[in-house]
Amino acid sequence: MERYGPQRREQRPDMPFWRLKGDGFWELQNAEFCSTSGSRQPPKRELIEYNVAGGFDTVNFALVTKKRKLIDTLAQQILEAHFPTSIQEDIADEMGFDIRTSLRQRDPKFRQAVLRAYNYQCAVCGFNMRHDNAPIALEAAHIRWKQHHGPCEVPNGLALCAIHHKAFDRGSIGLDENMRVVVSDAVNGGGVVQRLFWDFAGKEIALPPVKENYPGERFVEWHRKEVFRGGH
């Protein structure tokens, strides 16, 4: 949650732990000793004090035990529903799941429109490599993730090279209200990282020639609040 979830003063893993019991596949032991019932979770100290344990109910546990690939399938569905394509495999690898990112998530018309609006170059670093006439490692990033009701429209898009796209979706970089690059304090590395990230901190991105295609303020604000991992 700290690495991939929204930035919060305090992460609350006890909230889904408690609330999942209403979804028909999750059961809790010793929950009856807690002071709160229903969907509202009790204080964390009570969960610890009464040794509340949770997991799949008997039927569903037997199902995922018998069909091991079902675990990977469920993990893939959860990742596709909540995270952008660029970091789904990173999360899956870290958690030990075997998934195959689905190409159906990508909208070719969105990519084409965004790259054209930004003159086929990365809005952060200006990378614009082509192989003959085909752009290489240049991608269209959703500012507000598609999985979180972000529309496939140019004002919700940025043309970014593959490195800055992943960094943007990971929360390593973001934009301030003046469309300047902000870099997370968590970003570190050698000279290449300095050149690719810190050298662009505080600089305005290369905006589209047409003002109607500028990043939408509400989308940028969403990314700053929900994805960006603190600034410099």
Tab-separated table of C-alpha atoms in Angstrom:
chain	number	residue	atom	x	y	z
A	1	MET	CA	0.000	0.000	0.000
A	2	GLU	CA	2.852	2.381	0.791
A	3	ARG	CA	4.601	1.694	-2.513
A	4	TYR	CA	1.651	1.568	-4.887
A	5	GLY	CA	-1.368	3.008	-3.079
A	6	PRO	CA	-2.366	6.663	-2.684
A	7	GLN	CA	-0.075	8.662	-0.422
A	8	ARG	CA	-1.625	8.934	3.033
A	9	ARG	CA	-0.448	10.025	6.474
A	10	GLU	CA	-1.196	6.491	7.633
A	11	GLN	CA	-2.016	3.398	5.593
A	12	ARG	CA	-4.931	1.336	6.912
A	13	PRO	CA	-4.637	-2.303	5.797
A	14	ASP	CA	-7.096	-3.170	8.555
A	15	MET	CA	-9.912	-1.504	6.593
A	16	PRO	CA	-10.101	-3.993	3.687
A	17	PHE	CA	-9.168	-6.797	6.099
A	18	TRP	CA	-12.356	-6.056	8.053
A	19	ARG	CA	-14.678	-4.973	5.249
A	20	LEU	CA	-14.002	-7.946	2.972
A	21	LYS	CA	-16.138	-10.089	5.274
A	22	GLY	CA	-19.223	-8.672	3.587
A	23	ASP	CA	-18.184	-9.893	0.121
A	24	GLY	CA	-19.180	-13.528	0.531
A	25	PHE	CA	-15.761	-15.215	0.377
A	26	TRP	CA	-13.855	-13.847	3.390
A	27	GLU	CA	-14.349	-14.818	7.000
A	28	LEU	CA	-12.944	-13.529	10.270
A	29	GLN	CA	-12.237	-15.399	13.477
A	30	ASN	CA	-12.692	-13.757	16.894
A	31	ALA	CA	-14.402	-10.760	15.288
A	32	GLU	CA	-17.291	-11.102	17.729
A	33	PHE	CA	-15.050	-9.865	20.548
A	34	CYS	CA	-14.549	-6.483	18.885
A	35	SER	CA	-16.638	-3.482	19.896
A	36	THR	CA	-17.762	-2.606	16.366
A	37	SER	CA	-19.984	-4.627	14.068
A	38	GLY	CA	-21.120	-4.294	10.462
A	39	SER	CA	-18.878	-2.697	7.836
A	40	ARG	CA	-17.293	-0.197	10.213
A	41	GLN	CA	-13.952	-1.514	11.346
A	42	PRO	CA	-12.924	-1.618	15.030
A	43	PRO	CA	-9.739	0.057	16.298
A	44	LYS	CA	-6.548	-1.657	15.173
A	45	ARG	CA	-5.597	-2.332	18.784
A	46	GLU	CA	-8.703	-4.524	19.213
A	47	LEU	CA	-7.825	-6.610	16.164
A	48	ILE	CA	-4.433	-7.259	17.734
A	49	GLU	CA	-5.731	-7.708	21.285
A	50	TYR	CA	-8.344	-10.301	20.296
A	51	ASN	CA	-6.084	-11.969	17.729
A	52	VAL	CA	-8.583	-11.485	14.911
A	53	ALA	CA	-7.611	-13.636	11.918
A	54	GLY	CA	-8.994	-13.511	8.385
A	55	GLY	CA	-8.914	-15.512	5.182
A	56	PHE	CA	-10.932	-17.252	2.494
A	57	ASP	CA	-13.895	-19.250	3.735
A	58	THR	CA	-13.704	-23.048	3.495
A	59	VAL	CA	-15.359	-23.367	0.074
A	60	ASN	CA	-13.290	-20.683	-1.646
A	61	PHE	CA	-10.052	-21.750	0.022
A	62	ALA	CA	-10.588	-25.269	-1.321
A	63	LEU	CA	-11.254	-23.813	-4.776
A	64	VAL	CA	-8.053	-21.756	-5.027
A	65	THR	CA	-6.047	-24.608	-3.492
A	66	LYS	CA	-7.321	-27.012	-6.143
A	67	LYS	CA	-6.988	-24.560	-9.042
A	68	ARG	CA	-3.713	-22.755	-8.429
A	69	LYS	CA	-3.856	-20.776	-11.675
A	70	LEU	CA	-7.070	-19.199	-10.429
A	71	ILE	CA	-4.974	-17.159	-7.987
A	72	ASP	CA	-3.003	-15.614	-10.848
A	73	THR	CA	-6.211	-15.008	-12.801
A	74	LEU	CA	-7.817	-13.208	-9.865
A	75	ALA	CA	-4.647	-11.187	-9.274
A	76	GLN	CA	-4.598	-10.146	-12.936
A	77	GLN	CA	-8.238	-9.037	-12.803
A	78	ILE	CA	-7.577	-6.945	-9.684
A	79	LEU	CA	-4.490	-5.330	-11.220
A	80	GLU	CA	-6.273	-4.566	-14.494
A	81	ALA	CA	-9.161	-3.008	-12.587
A	82	HIS	CA	-7.053	-0.716	-10.396
A	83	PHE	CA	-3.595	-0.035	-11.886
A	84	PRO	CA	-2.249	1.222	-15.235
A	85	THR	CA	-0.675	-1.245	-17.636
A	86	SER	CA	2.821	0.197	-17.179
A	87	ILE	CA	3.154	-1.009	-13.567
A	88	GLN	CA	0.896	-4.080	-13.454
A	89	GLU	CA	3.744	-6.499	-14.146
A	90	ASP	CA	5.983	-4.766	-11.584
A	91	ILE	CA	3.405	-5.337	-8.849
A	92	ALA	CA	2.740	-8.910	-9.986
A	93	ASP	CA	6.453	-9.766	-9.990
A	94	GLU	CA	6.925	-8.279	-6.537
A	95	MET	CA	3.978	-10.281	-5.171
A	96	GLY	CA	4.908	-13.483	-6.996
A	97	PHE	CA	1.955	-13.627	-9.409
A	98	ASP	CA	2.211	-14.857	-13.001
A	99	ILE	CA	0.148	-12.558	-15.200
A	100	ARG	CA	0.012	-11.575	-18.831
A	101	THR	CA	-0.855	-7.953	-19.454
A	102	SER	CA	-3.825	-7.736	-21.775
A	103	LEU	CA	-3.421	-5.610	-24.897
A	104	ARG	CA	-7.159	-4.964	-24.949
A	105	GLN	CA	-6.676	-2.361	-22.210
A	106	ARG	CA	-4.918	-0.034	-24.642
A	107	ASP	CA	-6.795	2.346	-26.898
A	108	PRO	CA	-4.795	2.897	-30.122
A	109	LYS	CA	-6.845	5.990	-31.002
A	110	PHE	CA	-5.951	7.596	-27.666
A	111	ARG	CA	-2.248	6.935	-28.212
A	112	GLN	CA	-2.347	8.314	-31.733
A	113	ALA	CA	-4.201	11.473	-30.687
A	114	VAL	CA	-1.907	12.173	-27.716
A	115	LEU	CA	1.342	11.614	-29.615
A	116	ARG	CA	0.141	13.831	-32.442
A	117	ALA	CA	-0.882	16.575	-29.986
A	118	TYR	CA	2.620	16.550	-28.450
A	119	ASN	CA	4.365	16.459	-31.833
A	120	TYR	CA	5.658	12.923	-31.222
A	121	GLN	CA	8.071	13.792	-28.430
A	122	CYS	CA	8.272	13.198	-24.688
A	123	ALA	CA	6.726	16.129	-22.814
A	124	VAL	CA	9.419	15.870	-20.123
A	125	CYS	CA	12.718	15.208	-21.908
A	126	GLY	CA	11.943	15.713	-25.594
A	127	PHE	CA	12.860	12.142	-26.585
A	128	ASN	CA	11.607	11.598	-30.144
A	129	MET	CA	13.392	8.569	-31.633
A	130	ARG	CA	11.886	7.098	-34.776
A	131	HIS	CA	12.639	3.953	-36.753
A	132	ASP	CA	11.857	5.159	-40.245
A	133	ASN	CA	8.503	6.824	-39.502
A	134	ALA	CA	7.552	4.767	-36.438
A	135	PRO	CA	8.025	6.307	-32.963
A	136	ILE	CA	10.138	4.115	-30.665
A	137	ALA	CA	9.579	3.891	-26.883
A	138	LEU	CA	7.158	6.828	-26.977
A	139	GLU	CA	3.875	6.245	-25.180
A	140	ALA	CA	0.601	7.929	-24.271
A	141	ALA	CA	0.136	8.093	-20.502
A	142	HIS	CA	-3.202	8.651	-18.802
A	143	ILE	CA	-2.860	11.411	-16.196
A	144	ARG	CA	-5.891	10.208	-14.281
A	145	TRP	CA	-5.733	6.451	-14.613
A	146	LYS	CA	-8.265	4.824	-16.902
A	147	GLN	CA	-8.969	2.389	-14.058
A	148	HIS	CA	-10.066	5.351	-11.929
A	149	HIS	CA	-12.485	6.899	-14.421
A	150	GLY	CA	-9.862	8.776	-16.429
A	151	PRO	CA	-11.188	9.443	-19.949
A	152	CYS	CA	-9.304	8.535	-23.126
A	153	GLU	CA	-9.077	12.191	-24.167
A	154	VAL	CA	-6.032	14.289	-25.033
A	155	PRO	CA	-6.374	16.635	-21.981
A	156	ASN	CA	-6.056	13.503	-19.826
A	157	GLY	CA	-2.954	12.374	-21.685
A	158	LEU	CA	0.768	13.033	-21.847
A	159	ALA	CA	3.237	11.894	-24.476
A	160	LEU	CA	6.092	10.370	-22.491
A	161	CYS	CA	9.086	8.196	-23.244
A	162	ALA	CA	8.922	4.714	-21.718
A	163	ILE	CA	11.104	5.717	-18.745
A	164	HIS	CA	9.157	8.835	-17.822
A	165	HIS	CA	5.837	7.044	-18.425
A	166	LYS	CA	6.641	4.362	-15.874
A	167	ALA	CA	8.024	6.974	-13.473
A	168	PHE	CA	4.844	9.049	-13.866
A	169	ASP	CA	2.563	6.078	-13.207
A	170	ARG	CA	4.748	5.010	-10.282
A	171	GLY	CA	4.526	8.458	-8.673
A	172	SER	CA	8.238	9.195	-9.061
A	173	ILE	CA	7.393	12.355	-11.002
A	174	GLY	CA	4.327	14.547	-11.334
A	175	LEU	CA	3.205	18.013	-12.359
A	176	ASP	CA	2.476	21.091	-10.287
A	177	GLU	CA	-0.336	23.557	-11.006
A	178	ASN	CA	1.930	25.412	-13.459
A	179	MET	CA	2.720	22.260	-15.478
A	180	ARG	CA	6.239	22.081	-14.106
A	181	VAL	CA	7.916	18.769	-13.343
A	182	VAL	CA	8.075	17.742	-9.692
A	183	VAL	CA	10.290	14.859	-8.587
A	184	SER	CA	9.656	12.623	-5.598
A	185	ASP	CA	12.178	12.736	-2.777
A	186	ALA	CA	12.272	8.937	-3.089
A	187	VAL	CA	14.015	9.143	-6.481
A	188	ASN	CA	17.717	8.357	-6.219
A	189	GLY	CA	20.505	6.969	-8.384
A	190	GLY	CA	23.644	7.923	-10.270
A	191	GLY	CA	24.438	10.427	-12.968
A	192	VAL	CA	21.939	9.095	-15.500
A	193	VAL	CA	19.119	9.471	-12.964
A	194	GLN	CA	20.298	13.009	-12.268
A	195	ARG	CA	20.094	13.852	-15.961
A	196	LEU	CA	16.787	12.070	-16.586
A	197	PHE	CA	14.964	13.344	-13.512
A	198	TRP	CA	16.510	15.977	-11.272
A	199	ASP	CA	17.726	18.093	-14.187
A	200	PHE	CA	14.066	18.500	-15.237
A	201	ALA	CA	12.734	19.310	-11.747
A	202	GLY	CA	10.984	22.679	-11.755
A	203	LYS	CA	10.954	22.930	-15.544
A	204	GLU	CA	7.750	23.305	-17.531
A	205	ILE	CA	6.854	20.375	-19.750
A	206	ALA	CA	6.662	20.823	-23.517
A	207	LEU	CA	2.988	21.675	-23.939
A	208	PRO	CA	0.966	21.016	-27.105
A	209	PRO	CA	0.709	23.859	-29.641
A	210	VAL	CA	-3.087	23.797	-29.275
A	211	LYS	CA	-4.176	25.054	-25.848
A	212	GLU	CA	-7.298	22.867	-25.829
A	213	ASN	CA	-4.937	19.881	-25.640
A	214	TYR	CA	-3.135	21.096	-22.499
A	215	PRO	CA	-3.322	18.721	-19.514
A	216	GLY	CA	-6.608	19.219	-17.673
A	217	GLU	CA	-6.142	20.800	-14.243
A	218	ARG	CA	-8.535	18.373	-12.560
A	219	PHE	CA	-6.630	15.397	-13.968
A	220	VAL	CA	-3.260	16.803	-12.897
A	221	GLU	CA	-4.624	17.500	-9.413
A	222	TRP	CA	-5.925	13.921	-9.155
A	223	HIS	CA	-2.505	12.530	-10.087
A	224	ARG	CA	-0.765	14.834	-7.623
A	225	LYS	CA	-3.037	13.706	-4.773
A	226	GLU	CA	-3.468	10.024	-5.608
A	227	VAL	CA	-0.260	8.922	-7.361
A	228	PHE	CA	2.662	11.313	-6.814
A	229	ARG	CA	4.835	10.238	-3.889
A	230	GLY	CA	5.804	13.562	-2.335
A	231	GLY	CA	7.786	16.323	-3.934
A	232	HIS	CA	10.941	18.287	-4.122
